[in-house]
Each structure stands twice: as structure tokens, then as C-alpha cells.
mmCIF file of C-alpha atoms in Angstrom:
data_model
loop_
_atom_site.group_PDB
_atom_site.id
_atom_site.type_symbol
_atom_site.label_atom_id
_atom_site.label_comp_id
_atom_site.label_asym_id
_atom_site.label_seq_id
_atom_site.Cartn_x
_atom_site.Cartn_y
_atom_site.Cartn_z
ATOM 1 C CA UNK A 81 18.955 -4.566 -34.512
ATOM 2 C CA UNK A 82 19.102 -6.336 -31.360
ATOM 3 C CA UNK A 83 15.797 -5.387 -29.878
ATOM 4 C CA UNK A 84 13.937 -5.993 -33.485
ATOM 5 C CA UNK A 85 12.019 -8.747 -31.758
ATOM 6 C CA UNK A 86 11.955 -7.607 -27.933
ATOM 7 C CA UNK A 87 11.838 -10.633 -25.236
ATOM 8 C CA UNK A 88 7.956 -11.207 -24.084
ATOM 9 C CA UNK A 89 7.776 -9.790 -20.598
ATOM 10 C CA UNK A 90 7.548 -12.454 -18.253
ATOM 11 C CA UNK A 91 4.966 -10.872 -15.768
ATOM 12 C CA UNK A 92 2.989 -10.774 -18.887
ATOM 13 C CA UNK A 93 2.880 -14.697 -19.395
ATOM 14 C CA UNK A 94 1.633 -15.156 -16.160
ATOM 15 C CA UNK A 95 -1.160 -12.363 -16.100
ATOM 16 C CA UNK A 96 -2.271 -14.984 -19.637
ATOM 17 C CA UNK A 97 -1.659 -17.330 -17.654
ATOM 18 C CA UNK A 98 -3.696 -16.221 -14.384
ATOM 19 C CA UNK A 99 -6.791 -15.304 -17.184
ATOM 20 C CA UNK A 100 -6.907 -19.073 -18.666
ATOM 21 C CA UNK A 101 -6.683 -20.213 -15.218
ATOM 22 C CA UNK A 102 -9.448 -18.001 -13.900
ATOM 23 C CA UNK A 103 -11.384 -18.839 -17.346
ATOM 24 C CA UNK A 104 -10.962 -22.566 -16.792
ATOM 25 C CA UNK A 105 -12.418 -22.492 -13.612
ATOM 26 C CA UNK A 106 -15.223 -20.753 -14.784
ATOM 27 C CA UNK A 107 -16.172 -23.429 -17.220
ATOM 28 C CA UNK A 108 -15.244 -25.902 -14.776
ATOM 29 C CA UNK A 109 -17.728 -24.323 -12.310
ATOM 30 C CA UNK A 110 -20.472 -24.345 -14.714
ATOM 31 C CA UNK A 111 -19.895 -27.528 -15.734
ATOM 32 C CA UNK A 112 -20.334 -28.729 -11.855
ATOM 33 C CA UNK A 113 -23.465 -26.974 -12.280
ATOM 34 C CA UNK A 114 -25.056 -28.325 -14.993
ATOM 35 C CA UNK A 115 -23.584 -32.183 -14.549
ATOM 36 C CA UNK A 116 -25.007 -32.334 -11.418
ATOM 37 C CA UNK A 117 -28.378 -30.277 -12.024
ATOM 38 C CA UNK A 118 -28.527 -33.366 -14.669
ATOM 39 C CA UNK A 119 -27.685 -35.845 -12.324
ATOM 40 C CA UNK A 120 -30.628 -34.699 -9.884
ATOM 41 C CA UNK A 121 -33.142 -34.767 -12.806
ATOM 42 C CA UNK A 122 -32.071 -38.461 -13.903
ATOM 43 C CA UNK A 123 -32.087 -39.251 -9.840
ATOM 44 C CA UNK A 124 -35.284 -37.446 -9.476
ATOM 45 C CA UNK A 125 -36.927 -39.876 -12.674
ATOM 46 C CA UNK A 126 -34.956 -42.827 -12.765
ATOM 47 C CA UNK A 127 -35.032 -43.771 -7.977
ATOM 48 C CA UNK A 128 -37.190 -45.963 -6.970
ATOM 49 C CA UNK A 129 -39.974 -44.125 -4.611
ATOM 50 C CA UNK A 130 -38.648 -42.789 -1.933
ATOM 51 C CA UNK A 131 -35.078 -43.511 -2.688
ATOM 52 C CA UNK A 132 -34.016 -40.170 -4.479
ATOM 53 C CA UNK A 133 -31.016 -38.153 -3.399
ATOM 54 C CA UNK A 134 -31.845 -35.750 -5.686
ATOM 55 C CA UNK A 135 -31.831 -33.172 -3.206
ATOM 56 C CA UNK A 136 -28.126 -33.657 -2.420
ATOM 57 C CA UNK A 137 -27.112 -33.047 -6.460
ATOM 58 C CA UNK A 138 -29.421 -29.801 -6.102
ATOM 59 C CA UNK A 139 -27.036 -28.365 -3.535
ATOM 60 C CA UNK A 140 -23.948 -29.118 -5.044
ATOM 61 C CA UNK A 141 -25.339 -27.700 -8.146
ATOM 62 C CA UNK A 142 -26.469 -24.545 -6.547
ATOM 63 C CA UNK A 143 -22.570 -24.035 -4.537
ATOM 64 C CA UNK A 144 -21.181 -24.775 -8.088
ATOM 65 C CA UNK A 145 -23.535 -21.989 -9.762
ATOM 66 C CA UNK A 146 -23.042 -19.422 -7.096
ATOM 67 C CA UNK A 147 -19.192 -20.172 -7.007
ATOM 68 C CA UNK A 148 -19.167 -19.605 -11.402
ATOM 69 C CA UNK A 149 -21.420 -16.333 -10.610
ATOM 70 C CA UNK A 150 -18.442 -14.638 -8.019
ATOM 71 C CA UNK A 151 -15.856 -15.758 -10.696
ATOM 72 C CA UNK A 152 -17.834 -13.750 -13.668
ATOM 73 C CA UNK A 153 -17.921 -11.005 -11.145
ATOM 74 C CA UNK A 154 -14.049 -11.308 -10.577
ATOM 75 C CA UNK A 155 -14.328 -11.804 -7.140
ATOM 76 C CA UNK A 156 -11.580 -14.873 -7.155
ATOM 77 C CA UNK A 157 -11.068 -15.494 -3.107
ATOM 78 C CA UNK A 158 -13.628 -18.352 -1.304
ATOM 79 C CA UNK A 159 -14.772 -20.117 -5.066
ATOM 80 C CA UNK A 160 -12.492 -22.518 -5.268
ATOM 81 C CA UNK A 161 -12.381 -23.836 -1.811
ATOM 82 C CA UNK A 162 -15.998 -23.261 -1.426
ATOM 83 C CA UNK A 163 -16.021 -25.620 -4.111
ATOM 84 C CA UNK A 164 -13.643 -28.105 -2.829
ATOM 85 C CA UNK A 165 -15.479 -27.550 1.195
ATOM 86 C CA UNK A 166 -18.556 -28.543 -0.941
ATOM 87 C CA UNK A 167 -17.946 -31.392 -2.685
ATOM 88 C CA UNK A 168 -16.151 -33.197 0.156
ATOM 89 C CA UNK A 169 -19.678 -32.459 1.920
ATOM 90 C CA UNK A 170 -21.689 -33.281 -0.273
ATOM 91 C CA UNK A 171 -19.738 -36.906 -1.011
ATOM 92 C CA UNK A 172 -20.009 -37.069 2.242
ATOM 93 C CA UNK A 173 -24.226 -36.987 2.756
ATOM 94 C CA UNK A 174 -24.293 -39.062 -0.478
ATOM 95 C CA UNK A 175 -22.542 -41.929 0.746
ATOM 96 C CA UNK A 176 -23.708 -42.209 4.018
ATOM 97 C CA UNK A 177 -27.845 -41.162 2.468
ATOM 98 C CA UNK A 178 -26.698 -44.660 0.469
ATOM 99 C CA UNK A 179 -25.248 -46.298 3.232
ATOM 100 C CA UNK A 180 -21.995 -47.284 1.716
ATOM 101 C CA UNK A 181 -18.819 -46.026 0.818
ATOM 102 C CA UNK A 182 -19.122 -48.592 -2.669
ATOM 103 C CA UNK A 183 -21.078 -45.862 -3.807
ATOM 104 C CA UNK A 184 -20.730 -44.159 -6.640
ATOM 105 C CA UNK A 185 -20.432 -40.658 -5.317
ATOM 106 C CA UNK A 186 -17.564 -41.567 -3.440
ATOM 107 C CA UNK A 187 -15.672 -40.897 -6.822
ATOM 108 C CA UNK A 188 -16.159 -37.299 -5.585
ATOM 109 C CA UNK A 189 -13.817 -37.330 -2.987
ATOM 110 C CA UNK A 190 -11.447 -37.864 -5.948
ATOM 111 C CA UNK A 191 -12.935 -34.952 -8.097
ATOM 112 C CA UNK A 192 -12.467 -33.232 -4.629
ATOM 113 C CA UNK A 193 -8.720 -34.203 -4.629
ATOM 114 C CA UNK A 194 -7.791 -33.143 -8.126
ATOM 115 C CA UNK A 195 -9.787 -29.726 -8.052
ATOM 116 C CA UNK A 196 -7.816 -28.463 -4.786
ATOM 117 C CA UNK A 197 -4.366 -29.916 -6.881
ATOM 118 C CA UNK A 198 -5.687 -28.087 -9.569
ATOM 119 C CA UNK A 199 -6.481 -24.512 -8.751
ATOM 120 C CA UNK A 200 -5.447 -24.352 -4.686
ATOM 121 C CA UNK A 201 -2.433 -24.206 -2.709
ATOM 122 C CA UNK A 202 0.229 -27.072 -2.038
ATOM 123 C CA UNK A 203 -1.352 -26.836 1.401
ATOM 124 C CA UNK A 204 -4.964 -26.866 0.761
ATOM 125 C CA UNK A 205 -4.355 -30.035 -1.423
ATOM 126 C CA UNK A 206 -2.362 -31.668 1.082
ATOM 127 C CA UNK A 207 -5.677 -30.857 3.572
ATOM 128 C CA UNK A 208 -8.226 -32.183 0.902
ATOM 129 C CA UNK A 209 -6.080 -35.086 0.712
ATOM 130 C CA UNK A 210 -5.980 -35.741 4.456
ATOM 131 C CA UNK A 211 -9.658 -34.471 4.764
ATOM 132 C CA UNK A 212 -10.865 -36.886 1.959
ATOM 133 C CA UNK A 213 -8.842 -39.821 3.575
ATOM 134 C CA UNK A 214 -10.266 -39.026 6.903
ATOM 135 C CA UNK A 215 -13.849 -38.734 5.810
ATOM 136 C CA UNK A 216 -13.730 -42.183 3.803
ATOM 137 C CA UNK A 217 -12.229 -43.885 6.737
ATOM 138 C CA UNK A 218 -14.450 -42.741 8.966
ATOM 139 C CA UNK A 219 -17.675 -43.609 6.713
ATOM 140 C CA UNK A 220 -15.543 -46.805 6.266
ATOM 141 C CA UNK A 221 -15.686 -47.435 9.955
ATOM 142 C CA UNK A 222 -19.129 -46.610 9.772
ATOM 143 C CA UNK A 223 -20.189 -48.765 7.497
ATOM 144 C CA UNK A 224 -18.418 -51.429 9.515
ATOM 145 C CA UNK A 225 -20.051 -51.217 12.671
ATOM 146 C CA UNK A 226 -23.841 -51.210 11.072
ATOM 147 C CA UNK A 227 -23.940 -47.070 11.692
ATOM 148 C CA UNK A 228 -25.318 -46.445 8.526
ATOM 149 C CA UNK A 229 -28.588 -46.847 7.135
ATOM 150 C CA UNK A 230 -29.232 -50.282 4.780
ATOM 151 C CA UNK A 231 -27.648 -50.141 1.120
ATOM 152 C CA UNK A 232 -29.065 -51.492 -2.009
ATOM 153 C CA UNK A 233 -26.118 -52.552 -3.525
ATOM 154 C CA UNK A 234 -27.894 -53.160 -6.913
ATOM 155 C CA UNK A 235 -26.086 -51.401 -9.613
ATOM 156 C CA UNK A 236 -28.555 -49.513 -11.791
ATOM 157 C CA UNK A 237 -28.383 -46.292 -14.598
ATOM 158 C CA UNK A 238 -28.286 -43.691 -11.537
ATOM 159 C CA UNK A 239 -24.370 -45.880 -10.921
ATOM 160 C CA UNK A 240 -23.140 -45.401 -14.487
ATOM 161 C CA UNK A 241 -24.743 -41.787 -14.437
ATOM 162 C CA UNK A 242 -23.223 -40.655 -11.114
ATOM 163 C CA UNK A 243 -19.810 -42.065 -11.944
ATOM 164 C CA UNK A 244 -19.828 -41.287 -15.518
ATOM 165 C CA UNK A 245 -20.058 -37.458 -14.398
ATOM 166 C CA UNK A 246 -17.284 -37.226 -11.787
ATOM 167 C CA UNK A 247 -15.090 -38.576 -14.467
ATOM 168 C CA UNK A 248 -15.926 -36.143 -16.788
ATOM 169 C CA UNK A 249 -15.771 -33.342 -14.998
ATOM 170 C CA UNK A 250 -11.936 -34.814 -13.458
ATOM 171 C CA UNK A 251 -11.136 -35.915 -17.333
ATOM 172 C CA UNK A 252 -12.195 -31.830 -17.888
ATOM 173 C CA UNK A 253 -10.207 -29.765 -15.520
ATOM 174 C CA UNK A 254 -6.791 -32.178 -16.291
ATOM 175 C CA UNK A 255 -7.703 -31.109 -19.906
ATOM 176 C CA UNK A 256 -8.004 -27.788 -18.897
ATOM 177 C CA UNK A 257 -4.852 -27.772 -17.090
ATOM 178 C CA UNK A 258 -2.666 -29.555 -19.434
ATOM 179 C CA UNK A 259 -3.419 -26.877 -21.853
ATOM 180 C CA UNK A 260 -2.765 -23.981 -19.569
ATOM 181 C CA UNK A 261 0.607 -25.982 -18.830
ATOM 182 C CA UNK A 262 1.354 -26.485 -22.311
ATOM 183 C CA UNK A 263 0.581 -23.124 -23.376
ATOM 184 C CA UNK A 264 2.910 -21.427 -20.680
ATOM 185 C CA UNK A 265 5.573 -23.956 -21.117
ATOM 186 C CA UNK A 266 5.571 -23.038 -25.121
ATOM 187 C CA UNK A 267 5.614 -19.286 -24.505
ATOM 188 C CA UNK A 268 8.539 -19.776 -21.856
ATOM 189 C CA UNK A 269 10.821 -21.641 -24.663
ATOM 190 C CA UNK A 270 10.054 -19.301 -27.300
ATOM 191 C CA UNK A 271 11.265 -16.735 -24.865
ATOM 192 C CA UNK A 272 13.941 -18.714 -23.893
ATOM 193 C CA UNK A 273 15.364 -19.437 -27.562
ATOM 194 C CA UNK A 274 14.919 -15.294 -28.254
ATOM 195 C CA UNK A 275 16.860 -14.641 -25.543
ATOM 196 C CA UNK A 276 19.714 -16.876 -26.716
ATOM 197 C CA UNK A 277 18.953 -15.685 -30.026
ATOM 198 C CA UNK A 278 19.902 -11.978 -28.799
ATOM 199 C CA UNK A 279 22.475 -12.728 -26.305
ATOM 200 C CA UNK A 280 24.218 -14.218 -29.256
ATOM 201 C CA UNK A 281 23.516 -10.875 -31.471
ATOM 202 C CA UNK A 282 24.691 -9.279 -28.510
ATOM 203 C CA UNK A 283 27.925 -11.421 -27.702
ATOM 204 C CA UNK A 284 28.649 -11.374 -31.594
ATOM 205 C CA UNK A 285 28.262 -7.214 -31.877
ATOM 206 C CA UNK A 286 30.705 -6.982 -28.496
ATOM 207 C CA UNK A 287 32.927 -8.828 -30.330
ATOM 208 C CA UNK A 288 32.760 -7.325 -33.528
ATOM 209 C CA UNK A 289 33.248 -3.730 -31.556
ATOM 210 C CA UNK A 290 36.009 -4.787 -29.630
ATOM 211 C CA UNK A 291 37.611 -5.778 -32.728
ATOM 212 C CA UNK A 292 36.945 -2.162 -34.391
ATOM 213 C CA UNK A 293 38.228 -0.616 -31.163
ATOM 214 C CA UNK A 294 41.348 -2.849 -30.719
ATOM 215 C CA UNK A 295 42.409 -1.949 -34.639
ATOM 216 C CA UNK A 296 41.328 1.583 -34.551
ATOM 217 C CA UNK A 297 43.963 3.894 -35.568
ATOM 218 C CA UNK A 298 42.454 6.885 -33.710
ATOM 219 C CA UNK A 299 42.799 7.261 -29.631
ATOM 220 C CA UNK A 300 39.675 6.000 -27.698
ATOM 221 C CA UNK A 301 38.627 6.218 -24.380
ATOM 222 C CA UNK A 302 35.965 4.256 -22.409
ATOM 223 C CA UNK A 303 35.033 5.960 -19.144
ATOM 224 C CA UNK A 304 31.913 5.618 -17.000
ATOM 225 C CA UNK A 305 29.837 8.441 -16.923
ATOM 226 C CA UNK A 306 29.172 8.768 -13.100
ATOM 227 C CA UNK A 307 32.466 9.027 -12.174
ATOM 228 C CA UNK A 308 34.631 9.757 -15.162
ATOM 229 C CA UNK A 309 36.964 6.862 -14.496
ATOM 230 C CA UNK A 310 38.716 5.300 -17.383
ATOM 231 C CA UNK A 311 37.552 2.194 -18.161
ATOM 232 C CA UNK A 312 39.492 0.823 -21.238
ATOM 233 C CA UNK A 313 41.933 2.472 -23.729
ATOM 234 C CA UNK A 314 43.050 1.218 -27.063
ATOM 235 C CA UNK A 315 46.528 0.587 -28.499
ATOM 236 C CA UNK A 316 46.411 3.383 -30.010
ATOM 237 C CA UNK A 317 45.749 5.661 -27.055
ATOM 238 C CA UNK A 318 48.806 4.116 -25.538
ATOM 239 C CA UNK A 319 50.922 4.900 -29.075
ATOM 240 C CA UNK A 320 49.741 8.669 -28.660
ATOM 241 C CA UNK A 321 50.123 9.855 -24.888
ATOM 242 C CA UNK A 322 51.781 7.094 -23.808
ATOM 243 C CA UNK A 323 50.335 5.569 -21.295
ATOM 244 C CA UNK A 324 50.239 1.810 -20.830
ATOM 245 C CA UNK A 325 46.608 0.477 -20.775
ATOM 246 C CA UNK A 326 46.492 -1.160 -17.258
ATOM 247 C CA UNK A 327 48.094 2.140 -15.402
ATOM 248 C CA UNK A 328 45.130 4.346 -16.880
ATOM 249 C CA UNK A 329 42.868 2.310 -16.225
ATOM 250 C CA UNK A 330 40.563 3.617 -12.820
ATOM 251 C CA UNK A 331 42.116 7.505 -13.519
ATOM 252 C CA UNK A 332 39.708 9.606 -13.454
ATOM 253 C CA UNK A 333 39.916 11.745 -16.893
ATOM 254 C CA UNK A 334 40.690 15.314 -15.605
ATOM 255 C CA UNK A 335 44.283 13.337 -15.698
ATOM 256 C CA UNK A 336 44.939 13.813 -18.746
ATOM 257 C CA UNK A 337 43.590 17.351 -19.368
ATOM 258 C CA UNK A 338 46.356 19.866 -19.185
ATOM 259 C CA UNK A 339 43.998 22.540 -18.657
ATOM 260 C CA UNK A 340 41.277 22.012 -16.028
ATOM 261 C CA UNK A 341 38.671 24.636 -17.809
ATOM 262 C CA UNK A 342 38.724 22.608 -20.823
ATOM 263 C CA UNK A 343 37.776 19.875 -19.558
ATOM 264 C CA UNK A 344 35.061 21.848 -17.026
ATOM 265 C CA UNK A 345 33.264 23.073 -20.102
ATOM 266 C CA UNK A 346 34.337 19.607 -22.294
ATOM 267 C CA UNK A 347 32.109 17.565 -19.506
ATOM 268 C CA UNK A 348 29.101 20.100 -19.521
ATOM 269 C CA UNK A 349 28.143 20.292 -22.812
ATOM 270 C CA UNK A 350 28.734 16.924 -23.026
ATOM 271 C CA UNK A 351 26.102 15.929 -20.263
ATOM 272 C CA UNK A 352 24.110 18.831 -21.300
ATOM 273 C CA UNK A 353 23.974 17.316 -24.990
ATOM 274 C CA UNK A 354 24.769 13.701 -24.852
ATOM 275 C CA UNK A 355 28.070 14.468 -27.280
ATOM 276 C CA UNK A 356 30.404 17.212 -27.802
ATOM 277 C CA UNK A 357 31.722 17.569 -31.389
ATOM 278 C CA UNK A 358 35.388 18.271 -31.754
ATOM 279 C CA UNK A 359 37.234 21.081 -29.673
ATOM 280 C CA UNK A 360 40.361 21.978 -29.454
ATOM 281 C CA UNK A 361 42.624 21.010 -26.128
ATOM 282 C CA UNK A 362 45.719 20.433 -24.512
ATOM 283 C CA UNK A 363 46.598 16.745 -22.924
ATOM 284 C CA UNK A 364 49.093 15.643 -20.853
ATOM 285 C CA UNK A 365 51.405 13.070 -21.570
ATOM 286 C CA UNK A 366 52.967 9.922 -20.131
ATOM 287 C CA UNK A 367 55.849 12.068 -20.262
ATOM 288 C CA UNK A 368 54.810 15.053 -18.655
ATOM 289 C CA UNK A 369 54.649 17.222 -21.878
ATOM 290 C CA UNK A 370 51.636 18.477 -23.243
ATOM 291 C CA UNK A 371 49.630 17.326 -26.588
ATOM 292 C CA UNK A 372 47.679 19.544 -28.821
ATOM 293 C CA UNK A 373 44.783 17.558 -29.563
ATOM 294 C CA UNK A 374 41.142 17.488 -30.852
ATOM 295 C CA UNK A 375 38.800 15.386 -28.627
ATOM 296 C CA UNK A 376 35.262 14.415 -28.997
ATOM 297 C CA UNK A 377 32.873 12.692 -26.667
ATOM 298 C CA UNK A 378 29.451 11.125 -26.608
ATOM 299 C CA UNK A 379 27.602 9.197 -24.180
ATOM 300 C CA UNK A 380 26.548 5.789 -24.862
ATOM 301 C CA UNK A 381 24.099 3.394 -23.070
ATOM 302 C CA UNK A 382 25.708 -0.009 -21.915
ATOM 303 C CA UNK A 383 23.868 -2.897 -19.788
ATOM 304 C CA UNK A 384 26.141 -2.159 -16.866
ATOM 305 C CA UNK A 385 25.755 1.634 -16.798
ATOM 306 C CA UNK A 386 26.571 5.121 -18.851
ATOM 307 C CA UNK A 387 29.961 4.860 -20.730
ATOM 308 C CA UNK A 388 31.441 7.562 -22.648
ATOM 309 C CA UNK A 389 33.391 7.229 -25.561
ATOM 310 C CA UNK A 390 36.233 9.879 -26.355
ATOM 311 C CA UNK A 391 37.910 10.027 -29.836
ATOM 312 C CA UNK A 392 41.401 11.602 -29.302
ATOM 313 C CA UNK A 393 43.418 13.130 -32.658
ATOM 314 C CA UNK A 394 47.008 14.265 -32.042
ATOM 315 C CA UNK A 395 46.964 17.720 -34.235
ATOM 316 C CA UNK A 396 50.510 18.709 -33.746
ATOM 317 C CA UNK A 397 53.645 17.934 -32.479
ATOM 318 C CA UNK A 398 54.079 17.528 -28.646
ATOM 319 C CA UNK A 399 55.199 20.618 -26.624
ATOM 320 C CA UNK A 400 54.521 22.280 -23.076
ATOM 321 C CA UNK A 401 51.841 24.786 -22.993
ATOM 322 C CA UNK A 402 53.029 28.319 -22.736
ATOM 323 C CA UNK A 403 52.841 29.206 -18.885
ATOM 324 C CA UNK A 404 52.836 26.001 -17.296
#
């Protein structure tokens, strides 16, 4: 059967696809959280007296925890650019706390970058772009004109560490991302070769039935149920009453019923029951003369609307109904 394998509904691959993304935040939050809780602990034992910024990797940590603590509460709305708000701050006070932009915290303002690309708007990552640009340049400048306090440009373990963890956690969310991509692109084209699978069931069953109906020996109609107009009639409709196929076509089907209350009481039980069985009735033909005939209908579902299908049997020789 055609709908043996029913299409995945789309709205469906993007709910999935709205949970991994919510999921992969979550980790990615957490993972904020706990990089940079490390970080402060390694600042904290590893800076020279009076030199930690530990302080700074503590607040990040704690927007990073709070932001992972709405999204298990699925409260999705202000995380992300919380987030985002945060780390541009944050990369911000570390660089100028160092007193130069060569710092290695000024790899956040990348991690900044990517996260907004990543789960925010085309708009919010255009303004983290411009915001991270602006903030560098202007730390830049900074720098420049002696503004900031001294640097000690010495590269030490607290470099490599610092670094080392923006990477990461960039290297994590494209990871993260490229499998949510790759996972909705796969269920797309599996949906997209069922549906050509089916349309091609479908084209090659229309075919086959317009075949049956074309060679049928027995009269058919096609008519549209809301209306009753005549669709499409065979060759052999046009052999028994007949009518050429393109003048029928657009009649409405009382036409051809020689006796109105038939058809009254043909169309009820019809729409009552959804088919008719045979009965007994008089049609009119091309002629003018009437047909003794057996008809039966039955309604049948189509993608463009309610069709019914009318088997007509000639049951005796034409003649004009007594009275008429």
C-alpha cells in the first residue's frame, strides 16, 4: 500500500531537532562552567602573588551555571545571550585586568562569536560580531595610548591553560552542531527519497487505474462529490448513452437521470452510506431516448477532493419511458 511506510512529519524533525539543540546547549553551558571553575583553580595556584584573575573565571563560571540551571528548568529565553552578554564582559575585564589585548582570554571574544552563530539569531550574531570588534578595538586603542595597567608578557601554564579551554569549548559546540546538522540533514533525505518513493507508487497506481478505466467494458463515471459534476467518462460510457467525453464533461449528473426521484434517493443513500449497490433506473440518452439501466455508486477519497465513481450496465434495449 502506498501509506505502508507514512512520510515522517516534518514539524516533528524540528521539535528533535529543537531538543538536541536545547540539549547541546545544556552541555555546552556546563561545560563553560566547569572549564572555567578549572581555570580559576589553576589561576588561583599557579599566579604569581597578587597577580590572580581568578575572580574573573569565578563569574563567568557562575553566569554559565545559572544559565545551564534555567535550561534544565526549560526556561529557554535570556540563557543564551546571557551567555554571549557574559563572555564578551568578562573577555573584556580579563584583558584589560592583564593589560593587553595579546592575552589569552581574548580568544573569548571568538568563543563569544561562534556561540551567538551557534544558538542566536542572524542578528544577534551580526551584533556579537560588531560588539566583539568594537570592544577589541577599543582595548586596542587602549593599549596604545598607555590606558591600561602594565602587562607581563611572559608566557606561562595559566597561557596554554586559558587558551587551551576556549578552544575546547569552540572545538565542542561546532561538534555539537555539526551533529545536530548532520542528523537533520539525514532525516530530511530519507524523507525526501520516501516521498519519491511514494509519489512514484502513486504516479505508477494512477496509471495503472487509468489504464483499467480506459479498457473497461462497463460505463464509468467520475464526478466530484460536492457538486456532482462529471469529471471524466470512459469509452465505454460514450459507446452506451452516447455522449462524447468532452461535452459531458462539467454536467452536473441529474443530466442524465430520466427520472429526477431516482436520482434524489440514488444521491442520499449514497452520501448517507458512502456506496449504493445496484438499483434499477432510467437514463437519458445522447439521443433523447431513455436507457434502462442498473447504476451503482461509491465515494472515493482523491488528493484533490471527494470523487464518486458510478458503474453504469445497459439492462435492456433503449426505449422512452412510459409517460414522458
Amino acid at each position: 500500500m502506498l501509506d505502508s511506510l507514512p512520510l515522517e512529519d516534518p514539524s516533528e524533525i524540528e521539535r528533535s531537532q529543537h531538543r538536541h539543540h536545547n540539549r547541546s546547549l545544556r552541555w555546552v553551558q556546563l561545560c563553560v562552567a566547569l572549564l572555567l571553575a578549572g581555570m580559576a583553580l589553576a589561576d588561583h595556584l599557579l599566579a604569581p602573588p597578587g597577580e590572580s584573575l581568578a575572580h574573573i573565571s569565578w563569574s563567568m563560571a557562575g553566569v554559565a551555571l545559572l544559565s545551564y540551571l534555567l535550561l534544565r528548568s526549560h526556561r529557554r529565553r535570556w540563557e543564551s545571550p546571557l551567555v554571549v552578554t557574559g563572555i564578551l564582559m568578562v573577555a573584556a575585564w580579563s584583558v584589560y585586568s592583564f593589560g593587553s589585548v595579546r592575552a589569552a582570554s581574548g580568544f573569548a571574544f571568538q568563543a563569544a562569536v561562534v556561540m551567538a552563530g551557534t544558538y542566536l539569531s542572524l542578528r544577534a550574531l551580526l551584533a556579537t560580531t560588531v560588539a566583539s570588534v568594537a570592544i577589541l578595538g577599543g582595548l586596542t586603542w587602549a593599549e596604545t595610548g598607555g590606558y591600561l595597567p602594565p602587562a607581563n608578557m611572559e608566557a606561562d601554564l595559566r597561557y596554554w591553560l586559558t587558551g587551551s579551554a576556549i578552544l575546547l569549548l569552540i572545538g565542542f559546540q561546532l561538534h555539537q552542531t555539526r551533529r545536530s546538522t548532520d542528523e537533520v540533514y539525514r532525516r530530511r533525505l530519507s524523507q525526501m527519497e520516501d516521498r519519491l518513493r511514494l509519489e512514484h507508487e502513486r504516479d505508477r497506481s494512477l496509471r495503472r487505474f487509468r489504464r483499467i478505466f480506459q479498457l473497461n467494458p462497463t460505463a464509468l463515471v467520475v464526478q466530484a462529490a460536492n457538486t456532482q459534476a462529471v469529471v471524466e467518462v470512459n469509452p465505454a460510457f460514450e459507446r452506451c448513452l452516447g455522449y462524447p467525453g468532452a461535452q459531458v464533461e462539467g454536467l452536473r449528473a441529474d443530466t442524465f437521470w430520466a427520472d429526477a426521484q431516482q436520482w434524489q434517493e440514488h444521491r442520499r443513500v449514497l452520501f448517507e452510506k458512502g456506496h449504493t449497490g445496484w438499483q434499477q433506473a432510467w437514463w437519458r440518452h445522447a439521443d433523447g431516448h431513455s436507457v434502462d439501466v442498473m447504476v451503482c455508486s461509491e465515494l472515493n477519497e482523491d488528493p484533490g477532493g471527494l470523487l464518486i465513481l458510478t458503474t453504469v450496465v445497459d439492462e435492456s434495449s433503449a426505449h422512452d419511458i412510459p409517460g414522458a
